[in-house]
Amino acid sequence: MNLPELAAFLRSRRDRIRPADVGLPAGPRRRVPGLRREEVAQLAGLSADYYTELERGRGAQPSSQTLAALARALRLGGDQRDHLFHLADRPASAHGVGARQVQPALLGLLDRLATTPAQVITDLHETLLQNELAAALLGRAPEPRGPAAGFAYRWFTDPAARALYPPEDHPHHSRVFVADLQAVAARRGRDNEVAAMTAALRRRSAEFAALWDTYDVGLRRADHKRIVHPTLGVIELDCHSLFSEDGRQRLLWFTAPPGTEGAAQLELLGVIGTQDMSATEGASRTQGGVHAG
């Protein structure tokens, strides 16, 4: 591992990011044009002391997870991210890491959506990053990776996932999920990940198999949803999607027309946050109820 080069690269990237780029105030006493070390550490979920040691060319070798967090905090593009991994002597092509690295353009927009629930998902409906309001509305994203991390997969294999929507809305969401996955499969072409996922779903869910054989195709670009919240009850919201250039990631955000009950519930959600969720409800949502598209 090239610690001096890694330290120099981190410093150079930090100096090029303005506080406004990540939703931070510039402040009257800022003495550096870019971010402070403690700000990068906070954005990456690291201790300030640990990050300072990295910038000084000392400390333990960072893990792939730490490097991915730093790449996200420093808004690195694909080539820059790969270079960061190279300097740390970590494989840049580790399974799934690159695909789950939130693309900088979507990350920048997510940072600015502080007053509405928003999250970034993959085209297979795996939640990559969510703001606090999205976590309060939908529950925390599950930690395990692989097919079970995708909400569309859990929708057809885990009954707990369906608790997020009223039962009478389930057929609609089933149809939309399958049509969306059909469109993703067509866009990706001969893709082993999609093929393995759809094959597993056909085996495990007769409902999925029947809907897949209808060959309805359509990306979910927007939808009107009724979301069951454990404290606020049913919240009616509009869900909007913004796709990355390659279509592999999406930024989702949720709104309600001004003056509606849904708008009032969103305001209340911002007040209560996640504090009213019981441990049981939180665990259930983490395992199966996080909406991902």
mmCIF file of C-alpha atoms in Angstrom:
data_model
loop_
_atom_site.group_PDB
_atom_site.id
_atom_site.type_symbol
_atom_site.label_atom_id
_atom_site.label_comp_id
_atom_site.label_asym_id
_atom_site.label_seq_id
_atom_site.Cartn_x
_atom_site.Cartn_y
_atom_site.Cartn_z
ATOM 1 C CA MET A 1 0.000 0.000 0.000
ATOM 2 C CA ASN A 2 1.347 3.410 -0.984
ATOM 3 C CA LEU A 3 0.461 5.412 2.121
ATOM 4 C CA PRO A 4 2.098 8.716 1.062
ATOM 5 C CA GLU A 5 0.371 8.678 -2.332
ATOM 6 C CA LEU A 6 -2.941 7.687 -0.756
ATOM 7 C CA ALA A 7 -2.634 10.574 1.701
ATOM 8 C CA ALA A 8 -1.797 13.057 -1.063
ATOM 9 C CA PHE A 9 -4.704 11.865 -3.192
ATOM 10 C CA LEU A 10 -7.174 12.205 -0.312
ATOM 11 C CA ARG A 11 -5.953 15.732 0.432
ATOM 12 C CA SER A 12 -6.202 16.757 -3.213
ATOM 13 C CA ARG A 13 -9.777 15.498 -3.515
ATOM 14 C CA ARG A 14 -10.853 17.104 -0.239
ATOM 15 C CA ASP A 15 -9.498 20.475 -1.339
ATOM 16 C CA ARG A 16 -11.606 20.397 -4.510
ATOM 17 C CA ILE A 17 -14.994 19.926 -2.862
ATOM 18 C CA ARG A 18 -16.833 23.022 -1.737
ATOM 19 C CA PRO A 19 -19.087 22.782 1.332
ATOM 20 C CA ALA A 20 -22.117 23.678 -0.778
ATOM 21 C CA ASP A 21 -21.421 20.603 -2.957
ATOM 22 C CA VAL A 22 -22.307 18.365 -0.023
ATOM 23 C CA GLY A 23 -24.973 20.525 1.590
ATOM 24 C CA LEU A 24 -22.744 22.150 4.234
ATOM 25 C CA PRO A 25 -22.659 25.868 5.051
ATOM 26 C CA ALA A 26 -19.453 27.684 4.108
ATOM 27 C CA GLY A 27 -19.350 29.626 7.363
ATOM 28 C CA PRO A 28 -17.543 32.931 7.969
ATOM 29 C CA ARG A 29 -14.401 31.457 9.555
ATOM 30 C CA ARG A 30 -13.528 28.750 7.062
ATOM 31 C CA ARG A 31 -9.806 28.884 6.327
ATOM 32 C CA VAL A 32 -9.689 26.201 3.635
ATOM 33 C CA PRO A 33 -11.417 26.342 0.224
ATOM 34 C CA GLY A 34 -12.527 22.724 0.389
ATOM 35 C CA LEU A 35 -13.814 20.500 3.168
ATOM 36 C CA ARG A 36 -12.288 20.148 6.587
ATOM 37 C CA ARG A 37 -10.920 16.755 7.598
ATOM 38 C CA GLU A 38 -13.621 16.273 10.197
ATOM 39 C CA GLU A 39 -16.279 16.998 7.588
ATOM 40 C CA VAL A 40 -14.972 14.288 5.278
ATOM 41 C CA ALA A 41 -14.828 11.909 8.224
ATOM 42 C CA GLN A 42 -18.429 12.700 9.129
ATOM 43 C CA LEU A 43 -19.649 12.232 5.557
ATOM 44 C CA ALA A 44 -17.845 8.889 5.355
ATOM 45 C CA GLY A 45 -18.980 7.681 8.771
ATOM 46 C CA LEU A 46 -15.413 7.563 10.132
ATOM 47 C CA SER A 47 -13.770 9.026 13.190
ATOM 48 C CA ALA A 48 -11.937 12.299 12.636
ATOM 49 C CA ASP A 49 -8.772 10.838 14.186
ATOM 50 C CA TYR A 50 -8.778 7.857 11.824
ATOM 51 C CA TYR A 51 -9.243 10.002 8.732
ATOM 52 C CA THR A 52 -6.545 12.433 9.898
ATOM 53 C CA GLU A 53 -4.112 9.553 10.219
ATOM 54 C CA LEU A 54 -4.912 8.483 6.652
ATOM 55 C CA GLU A 55 -4.181 11.979 5.346
ATOM 56 C CA ARG A 56 -0.903 11.971 7.251
ATOM 57 C CA GLY A 57 0.157 8.748 5.569
ATOM 58 C CA ARG A 58 -0.167 6.665 8.714
ATOM 59 C CA GLY A 59 -2.624 4.295 10.268
ATOM 60 C CA ALA A 60 -4.105 0.922 9.397
ATOM 61 C CA GLN A 61 -4.879 -0.149 5.852
ATOM 62 C CA PRO A 62 -8.460 0.934 5.048
ATOM 63 C CA SER A 63 -10.948 -1.779 4.180
ATOM 64 C CA SER A 64 -12.880 -1.898 0.912
ATOM 65 C CA GLN A 65 -15.962 -0.677 2.795
ATOM 66 C CA THR A 66 -14.022 2.297 4.170
ATOM 67 C CA LEU A 67 -12.659 3.150 0.731
ATOM 68 C CA ALA A 68 -16.143 2.983 -0.758
ATOM 69 C CA ALA A 69 -17.390 5.355 1.952
ATOM 70 C CA LEU A 70 -14.520 7.759 1.264
ATOM 71 C CA ALA A 71 -15.179 7.624 -2.477
ATOM 72 C CA ARG A 72 -18.795 8.552 -1.823
ATOM 73 C CA ALA A 73 -17.900 11.349 0.609
ATOM 74 C CA LEU A 74 -15.328 12.814 -1.788
ATOM 75 C CA ARG A 75 -17.629 12.522 -4.807
ATOM 76 C CA LEU A 76 -15.148 10.419 -6.791
ATOM 77 C CA GLY A 77 -15.968 9.321 -10.308
ATOM 78 C CA GLY A 78 -15.319 5.788 -11.522
ATOM 79 C CA ASP A 79 -11.689 6.307 -12.567
ATOM 80 C CA GLN A 80 -10.876 8.258 -9.411
ATOM 81 C CA ARG A 81 -12.496 5.619 -7.264
ATOM 82 C CA ASP A 82 -10.498 2.870 -8.938
ATOM 83 C CA HIS A 83 -7.328 4.884 -8.344
ATOM 84 C CA LEU A 84 -8.183 5.216 -4.647
ATOM 85 C CA PHE A 85 -8.555 1.443 -4.369
ATOM 86 C CA HIS A 86 -5.292 0.937 -6.269
ATOM 87 C CA LEU A 87 -3.365 3.202 -3.889
ATOM 88 C CA ALA A 88 -4.781 1.270 -0.938
ATOM 89 C CA ASP A 89 -3.840 -2.038 -2.580
ATOM 90 C CA ARG A 90 -7.448 -3.162 -2.702
ATOM 91 C CA PRO A 91 -9.140 -4.712 -5.748
ATOM 92 C CA ALA A 92 -11.263 -2.043 -7.395
ATOM 93 C CA SER A 93 -13.415 -4.688 -9.046
ATOM 94 C CA ALA A 94 -14.441 -6.405 -5.830
ATOM 95 C CA HIS A 95 -17.773 -8.153 -6.306
ATOM 96 C CA GLY A 96 -20.618 -5.708 -6.369
ATOM 97 C CA VAL A 97 -18.736 -2.740 -4.919
ATOM 98 C CA GLY A 98 -18.622 -0.659 -8.076
ATOM 99 C CA ALA A 99 -22.240 -1.325 -8.950
ATOM 100 C CA ARG A 100 -23.288 -0.200 -5.471
ATOM 101 C CA GLN A 101 -21.194 2.958 -5.451
ATOM 102 C CA VAL A 102 -23.706 5.796 -5.696
ATOM 103 C CA GLN A 103 -23.061 7.809 -8.823
ATOM 104 C CA PRO A 104 -21.860 11.347 -8.013
ATOM 105 C CA ALA A 105 -24.649 13.155 -9.882
ATOM 106 C CA LEU A 106 -27.369 11.305 -7.962
ATOM 107 C CA LEU A 107 -25.478 11.700 -4.706
ATOM 108 C CA GLY A 108 -25.244 15.445 -5.207
ATOM 109 C CA LEU A 109 -28.985 15.690 -5.749
ATOM 110 C CA LEU A 110 -29.767 13.472 -2.766
ATOM 111 C CA ASP A 111 -27.748 15.803 -0.549
ATOM 112 C CA ARG A 112 -30.058 18.660 -1.531
ATOM 113 C CA LEU A 113 -33.297 16.803 -0.812
ATOM 114 C CA ALA A 114 -33.248 17.344 2.930
ATOM 115 C CA THR A 115 -36.949 18.157 3.308
ATOM 116 C CA THR A 116 -38.450 15.201 1.451
ATOM 117 C CA PRO A 117 -37.914 11.420 1.715
ATOM 118 C CA ALA A 118 -35.369 10.375 -0.921
ATOM 119 C CA GLN A 119 -33.080 7.451 -1.671
ATOM 120 C CA VAL A 120 -30.888 5.978 -4.382
ATOM 121 C CA ILE A 121 -31.548 2.424 -5.561
ATOM 122 C CA THR A 122 -30.131 0.121 -8.217
ATOM 123 C CA ASP A 123 -32.152 -0.951 -11.240
ATOM 124 C CA LEU A 124 -32.808 -4.195 -9.333
ATOM 125 C CA HIS A 125 -34.323 -2.205 -6.454
ATOM 126 C CA GLU A 126 -31.491 -2.554 -3.953
ATOM 127 C CA THR A 127 -31.328 0.502 -1.695
ATOM 128 C CA LEU A 128 -27.857 2.085 -1.807
ATOM 129 C CA LEU A 129 -28.347 5.242 0.227
ATOM 130 C CA GLN A 130 -31.296 6.986 1.851
ATOM 131 C CA ASN A 131 -31.760 10.205 3.762
ATOM 132 C CA GLU A 132 -33.203 10.273 7.254
ATOM 133 C CA LEU A 133 -36.732 11.061 6.086
ATOM 134 C CA ALA A 134 -36.697 8.056 3.738
ATOM 135 C CA ALA A 135 -35.539 5.848 6.600
ATOM 136 C CA ALA A 136 -38.335 7.248 8.780
ATOM 137 C CA LEU A 137 -40.923 6.650 6.061
ATOM 138 C CA LEU A 138 -39.777 3.301 4.717
ATOM 139 C CA GLY A 139 -37.493 1.776 7.303
ATOM 140 C CA ARG A 140 -33.749 1.227 7.170
ATOM 141 C CA ALA A 141 -32.296 -0.553 4.171
ATOM 142 C CA PRO A 142 -31.210 -4.150 4.846
ATOM 143 C CA GLU A 143 -27.502 -4.828 5.230
ATOM 144 C CA PRO A 144 -27.185 -8.201 3.419
ATOM 145 C CA ARG A 145 -26.232 -8.021 -0.243
ATOM 146 C CA GLY A 146 -27.312 -10.239 -3.081
ATOM 147 C CA PRO A 147 -30.844 -10.883 -4.377
ATOM 148 C CA ALA A 148 -32.472 -10.591 -0.949
ATOM 149 C CA ALA A 149 -31.253 -6.985 -0.656
ATOM 150 C CA GLY A 150 -33.513 -5.976 -3.539
ATOM 151 C CA PHE A 151 -37.044 -4.949 -2.582
ATOM 152 C CA ALA A 152 -38.538 -6.382 -5.785
ATOM 153 C CA TYR A 153 -37.036 -9.781 -4.933
ATOM 154 C CA ARG A 154 -38.292 -9.650 -1.344
ATOM 155 C CA TRP A 155 -41.724 -8.557 -2.562
ATOM 156 C CA PHE A 156 -42.254 -11.989 -4.135
ATOM 157 C CA THR A 157 -40.374 -14.090 -1.566
ATOM 158 C CA ASP A 158 -40.933 -12.488 1.843
ATOM 159 C CA PRO A 159 -44.518 -11.767 2.986
ATOM 160 C CA ALA A 160 -43.213 -9.204 5.507
ATOM 161 C CA ALA A 161 -42.103 -6.972 2.646
ATOM 162 C CA ARG A 162 -45.699 -6.398 1.620
ATOM 163 C CA ALA A 163 -46.629 -4.781 4.926
ATOM 164 C CA LEU A 164 -45.403 -1.490 3.488
ATOM 165 C CA TYR A 165 -48.511 -1.200 1.270
ATOM 166 C CA PRO A 166 -52.217 -1.844 1.951
ATOM 167 C CA PRO A 167 -53.271 -5.343 0.815
ATOM 168 C CA GLU A 168 -55.648 -3.999 -1.833
ATOM 169 C CA ASP A 169 -52.684 -2.300 -3.542
ATOM 170 C CA HIS A 170 -50.531 -5.442 -3.745
ATOM 171 C CA PRO A 171 -51.665 -6.605 -7.225
ATOM 172 C CA HIS A 172 -50.768 -3.212 -8.692
ATOM 173 C CA HIS A 173 -47.281 -3.247 -7.198
ATOM 174 C CA SER A 174 -46.704 -6.829 -8.319
ATOM 175 C CA ARG A 175 -47.523 -5.919 -11.915
ATOM 176 C CA VAL A 176 -45.364 -2.806 -11.840
ATOM 177 C CA PHE A 177 -42.370 -4.605 -10.341
ATOM 178 C CA VAL A 178 -42.462 -7.326 -12.980
ATOM 179 C CA ALA A 179 -42.909 -4.898 -15.886
ATOM 180 C CA ASP A 180 -40.013 -2.853 -14.549
ATOM 181 C CA LEU A 181 -37.763 -5.916 -14.261
ATOM 182 C CA GLN A 182 -38.697 -6.919 -17.810
ATOM 183 C CA ALA A 183 -37.514 -3.512 -19.012
ATOM 184 C CA VAL A 184 -34.298 -3.792 -16.987
ATOM 185 C CA ALA A 185 -33.613 -7.254 -18.402
ATOM 186 C CA ALA A 186 -34.058 -5.924 -21.940
ATOM 187 C CA ARG A 187 -31.809 -2.939 -21.264
ATOM 188 C CA ARG A 188 -29.031 -5.025 -19.727
ATOM 189 C CA GLY A 189 -29.122 -7.645 -22.470
ATOM 190 C CA ARG A 190 -27.418 -10.960 -21.704
ATOM 191 C CA ASP A 191 -26.819 -10.253 -18.036
ATOM 192 C CA ASN A 192 -26.114 -13.092 -15.608
ATOM 193 C CA GLU A 193 -27.289 -11.157 -12.553
ATOM 194 C CA VAL A 194 -30.736 -10.471 -13.994
ATOM 195 C CA ALA A 195 -31.036 -13.990 -15.403
ATOM 196 C CA ALA A 196 -30.207 -15.573 -12.050
ATOM 197 C CA MET A 197 -32.636 -13.305 -10.216
ATOM 198 C CA THR A 198 -35.567 -13.915 -12.543
ATOM 199 C CA ALA A 199 -34.913 -17.665 -12.597
ATOM 200 C CA ALA A 200 -34.946 -17.758 -8.800
ATOM 201 C CA LEU A 201 -38.151 -15.727 -8.671
ATOM 202 C CA ARG A 202 -39.874 -17.999 -11.179
ATOM 203 C CA ARG A 203 -39.020 -20.974 -8.978
ATOM 204 C CA ARG A 204 -40.112 -19.363 -5.731
ATOM 205 C CA SER A 205 -43.187 -17.387 -6.759
ATOM 206 C CA ALA A 206 -46.035 -18.599 -8.925
ATOM 207 C CA GLU A 207 -47.363 -15.039 -8.996
ATOM 208 C CA PHE A 208 -44.081 -13.736 -10.416
ATOM 209 C CA ALA A 209 -43.908 -16.523 -13.001
ATOM 210 C CA ALA A 210 -47.441 -15.809 -14.221
ATOM 211 C CA LEU A 211 -46.820 -12.072 -14.493
ATOM 212 C CA TRP A 212 -43.447 -12.580 -16.184
ATOM 213 C CA ASP A 213 -45.101 -14.642 -18.894
ATOM 214 C CA THR A 214 -47.437 -11.748 -19.762
ATOM 215 C CA TYR A 215 -44.375 -9.891 -21.149
ATOM 216 C CA ASP A 216 -45.644 -6.525 -19.966
ATOM 217 C CA VAL A 217 -42.675 -4.130 -20.114
ATOM 218 C CA GLY A 218 -42.380 -0.679 -18.570
ATOM 219 C CA LEU A 219 -39.861 1.133 -16.372
ATOM 220 C CA ARG A 220 -41.398 2.643 -13.264
ATOM 221 C CA ARG A 221 -40.801 6.364 -13.738
ATOM 222 C CA ALA A 222 -43.502 7.663 -11.403
ATOM 223 C CA ASP A 223 -46.247 6.208 -9.272
ATOM 224 C CA HIS A 224 -48.887 7.181 -6.724
ATOM 225 C CA LYS A 225 -48.392 5.186 -3.536
ATOM 226 C CA ARG A 226 -50.171 4.558 -0.284
ATOM 227 C CA ILE A 227 -47.525 3.724 2.315
ATOM 228 C CA VAL A 228 -48.381 2.164 5.665
ATOM 229 C CA HIS A 229 -46.402 3.913 8.402
ATOM 230 C CA PRO A 230 -46.377 2.335 11.891
ATOM 231 C CA THR A 231 -47.146 5.658 13.611
ATOM 232 C CA LEU A 232 -48.850 7.895 11.052
ATOM 233 C CA GLY A 233 -50.995 5.281 9.329
ATOM 234 C CA VAL A 234 -51.528 5.286 5.565
ATOM 235 C CA ILE A 235 -49.724 8.144 3.789
ATOM 236 C CA GLU A 236 -50.636 8.972 0.184
ATOM 237 C CA LEU A 237 -47.616 10.187 -1.764
ATOM 238 C CA ASP A 238 -46.318 10.605 -5.281
ATOM 239 C CA CYS A 239 -43.059 8.784 -6.022
ATOM 240 C CA HIS A 240 -40.773 10.266 -8.682
ATOM 241 C CA SER A 241 -37.712 8.699 -10.313
ATOM 242 C CA LEU A 242 -34.586 10.159 -11.879
ATOM 243 C CA PHE A 243 -32.397 7.676 -13.751
ATOM 244 C CA SER A 244 -28.620 7.731 -14.026
ATOM 245 C CA GLU A 245 -27.141 7.985 -17.506
ATOM 246 C CA ASP A 246 -26.505 4.247 -17.749
ATOM 247 C CA GLY A 247 -29.863 3.353 -16.165
ATOM 248 C CA ARG A 248 -28.264 1.270 -13.427
ATOM 249 C CA GLN A 249 -29.260 3.596 -10.580
ATOM 250 C CA ARG A 250 -32.282 5.730 -9.711
ATOM 251 C CA LEU A 251 -32.961 8.586 -7.358
ATOM 252 C CA LEU A 252 -36.434 8.279 -5.810
ATOM 253 C CA TRP A 253 -38.158 11.042 -3.901
ATOM 254 C CA PHE A 254 -41.618 11.291 -2.368
ATOM 255 C CA THR A 255 -43.914 14.322 -2.368
ATOM 256 C CA ALA A 256 -47.510 15.259 -1.646
ATOM 257 C CA PRO A 257 -49.541 18.191 -3.046
ATOM 258 C CA PRO A 258 -49.612 21.204 -0.703
ATOM 259 C CA GLY A 259 -52.620 21.304 1.582
ATOM 260 C CA THR A 260 -53.262 17.563 1.440
ATOM 261 C CA GLU A 261 -53.258 15.147 4.348
ATOM 262 C CA GLY A 262 -50.164 13.528 2.868
ATOM 263 C CA ALA A 263 -48.297 16.852 2.995
ATOM 264 C CA ALA A 264 -49.247 17.308 6.638
ATOM 265 C CA GLN A 265 -48.108 13.760 7.420
ATOM 266 C CA LEU A 266 -44.750 14.396 5.743
ATOM 267 C CA GLU A 267 -44.256 17.464 7.921
ATOM 268 C CA LEU A 268 -45.051 15.419 11.000
ATOM 269 C CA LEU A 269 -42.689 12.696 9.806
ATOM 270 C CA GLY A 270 -39.894 15.244 9.817
ATOM 271 C CA VAL A 271 -40.644 15.950 13.464
ATOM 272 C CA ILE A 272 -40.948 12.416 14.793
ATOM 273 C CA GLY A 273 -38.307 10.889 12.527
ATOM 274 C CA THR A 274 -37.558 7.307 13.481
ATOM 275 C CA GLN A 275 -37.983 7.835 17.227
ATOM 276 C CA ASP A 276 -41.540 6.437 17.424
ATOM 277 C CA MET A 277 -40.799 3.202 15.632
ATOM 278 C CA SER A 278 -40.812 0.321 18.077
ATOM 279 C CA ALA A 279 -38.001 -2.206 17.997
ATOM 280 C CA THR A 280 -40.325 -4.827 16.569
ATOM 281 C CA GLU A 281 -41.628 -2.620 13.803
ATOM 282 C CA GLY A 282 -38.141 -1.399 12.970
ATOM 283 C CA ALA A 283 -36.771 -4.929 12.758
ATOM 284 C CA SER A 284 -39.645 -6.053 10.552
ATOM 285 C CA ARG A 285 -39.119 -3.204 8.120
ATOM 286 C CA THR A 286 -35.363 -3.699 8.037
ATOM 287 C CA GLN A 287 -35.846 -7.327 7.082
ATOM 288 C CA GLY A 288 -38.571 -6.988 4.554
ATOM 289 C CA GLY A 289 -40.327 -3.658 4.308
ATOM 290 C CA VAL A 290 -37.941 -1.099 2.862
ATOM 291 C CA HIS A 291 -39.388 0.296 -0.313
ATOM 292 C CA ALA A 292 -36.847 0.354 -3.112
ATOM 293 C CA GLY A 293 -38.771 1.371 -6.157
#
